[in-house]
Amino acid sequence: MAERLTTEARKQALGGIPDWTEVSGRDAIGKTFVFKDFNEAFGFMTRAALVAEKMDHHPEWRNVYKTVEVVLSTHDAGGVTALDIELARAMNAIAKLTPG
Ligand SMILES: C[C@H](O)[C@H](O)[C@H]1CNC2=NC(N)=NC(=O)C2=N1
């Protein structure tokens, strides 16, 4: 099972993933993606869902029109692990492919 990252390791990893920040009040990372419209937002979610399912690592997320709020945490480990960092990176890459 993936191990929770230390505060230092988490900080360092976040430094390399644009716009992901620590969620206040819990051991998790988050980012709010804003797209051009609902179609782009849902397209992003569809692509990200396929990656998440392949990783067997799933986001907490909320969509309102063109905005997708994402929170990542490894529930089995009770905090942020390398899996969350990997999924955050993948989501940034997917969002880049989405015209918006
Ligand atoms: C049984 C299954 O592998 C686990 O429940 C997986 C599924 N997806 C998961 N997703 C996340 N974010 N954290 C987990 O601990 C987790 N565990």
Coordinates of C-alpha atoms and ligand atoms in Angstrom, one line a residue:
M1 CA 0.0 0.0 0.0
A2 CA 1.2 3.5 -0.7
E3 CA 2.6 5.4 2.2
R4 CA 1.6 8.9 3.3
L5 CA 4.2 11.5 2.2
T6 CA 6.0 13.5 4.8
T7 CA 5.2 17.2 5.0
E8 CA 8.5 17.9 3.3
A9 CA 8.1 15.4 0.5
R10 CA 4.5 16.7 -0.1
K11 CA 5.7 20.3 -0.3
Q12 CA 8.5 19.4 -2.7
A13 CA 6.2 17.4 -5.0
L14 CA 3.6 20.2 -5.0
G15 CA 6.3 22.6 -6.2
G16 CA 6.5 20.7 -9.4
I17 CA 2.8 20.5 -10.2
P18 CA 1.3 23.9 -11.2
D19 CA -1.7 25.2 -9.2
W20 CA -2.1 22.2 -6.8
T21 CA -2.2 23.2 -3.2
E22 CA -2.7 21.7 0.2
V23 CA -6.3 21.5 1.4
S24 CA -6.8 23.2 4.7
G25 CA -8.1 21.1 7.6
R26 CA -7.2 17.7 6.1
D27 CA -4.3 15.7 4.6
A28 CA -5.2 16.2 0.9
I29 CA -4.3 18.3 -2.2
G30 CA -6.6 20.2 -4.4
K31 CA -7.0 22.3 -7.5
T32 CA -9.9 24.1 -9.2
F33 CA -9.9 23.7 -13.0
V34 CA -11.9 26.3 -15.0
F35 CA -12.7 25.4 -18.6
K36 CA -14.3 27.3 -21.5
D37 CA -17.7 25.6 -21.0
F38 CA -19.5 22.6 -19.6
N39 CA -18.5 20.4 -22.6
E40 CA -14.8 21.0 -22.0
A41 CA -15.2 20.5 -18.3
F42 CA -17.0 17.2 -18.7
G43 CA -14.6 16.1 -21.4
F44 CA -11.8 16.6 -18.9
M45 CA -13.7 14.6 -16.3
T46 CA -14.3 11.8 -18.7
R47 CA -10.6 11.5 -19.7
A48 CA -9.5 11.9 -16.1
A49 CA -12.0 9.2 -15.0
L50 CA -10.4 6.7 -17.4
V51 CA -6.9 7.4 -16.0
A52 CA -8.2 7.2 -12.4
E53 CA -9.9 3.9 -13.0
K54 CA -6.8 2.4 -14.6
M55 CA -4.8 3.6 -11.6
D56 CA -7.5 2.3 -9.2
H57 CA -7.1 5.7 -7.6
H58 CA -10.2 8.0 -7.6
P59 CA -10.7 11.7 -7.2
E60 CA -13.1 13.5 -5.0
W61 CA -14.5 16.2 -7.3
R62 CA -17.4 18.5 -7.9
N63 CA -18.5 20.0 -11.2
V64 CA -20.5 23.2 -11.6
Y65 CA -20.9 24.3 -15.2
K66 CA -17.3 24.9 -16.5
T67 CA -15.6 24.5 -13.1
V68 CA -14.2 21.3 -11.7
E69 CA -13.0 21.3 -8.1
V70 CA -10.7 18.3 -7.4
V71 CA -9.5 17.0 -4.1
L72 CA -7.0 14.1 -4.0
S73 CA -6.2 12.0 -1.0
T74 CA -5.4 8.3 -0.5
H75 CA -8.3 7.1 1.7
D76 CA -6.6 3.8 2.5
A77 CA -3.5 5.7 3.8
G78 CA -5.4 8.6 5.4
G79 CA -3.5 11.2 3.5
V80 CA -1.5 12.3 0.5
T81 CA 0.7 9.6 -1.2
A82 CA 2.6 9.2 -4.4
L83 CA -0.6 8.1 -6.1
D84 CA -2.2 11.5 -5.5
I85 CA 0.9 13.2 -6.9
E86 CA 0.8 10.9 -10.0
L87 CA -3.0 11.6 -10.6
A88 CA -2.5 15.3 -10.1
R89 CA 0.2 15.3 -12.7
A90 CA -2.0 13.3 -15.1
M91 CA -4.9 15.7 -14.6
N92 CA -2.7 18.7 -15.4
A93 CA -1.6 17.0 -18.6
I94 CA -5.2 16.1 -19.6
A95 CA -6.3 19.7 -18.9
K96 CA -3.6 21.0 -21.2
L97 CA -5.0 18.9 -24.0
T98 CA -8.4 20.3 -23.5
P99 CA -8.8 23.5 -25.6
G100 CA -10.2 26.1 -23.3
Ligands
LIG1 C1 -10.3 -1.6 -3.3 C2 -9.7 -0.4 -4.0 O1 -8.5 -0.7 -4.6 C3 -9.5 0.8 -3.1 O2 -10.7 1.1 -2.4 C4 -8.9 2.0 -3.8 C5 -9.9 2.6 -4.8 N1 -9.7 4.0 -5.1 C6 -9.1 4.8 -4.2 N2 -9.0 6.1 -4.4 C7 -8.5 6.9 -3.5 N3 -8.4 8.2 -3.7 N4 -8.0 6.4 -2.3 C8 -8.0 5.1 -2.0 O3 -7.5 4.7 -1.0 C9 -8.6 4.2 -3.0 N5 -8.6 2.9 -2.8

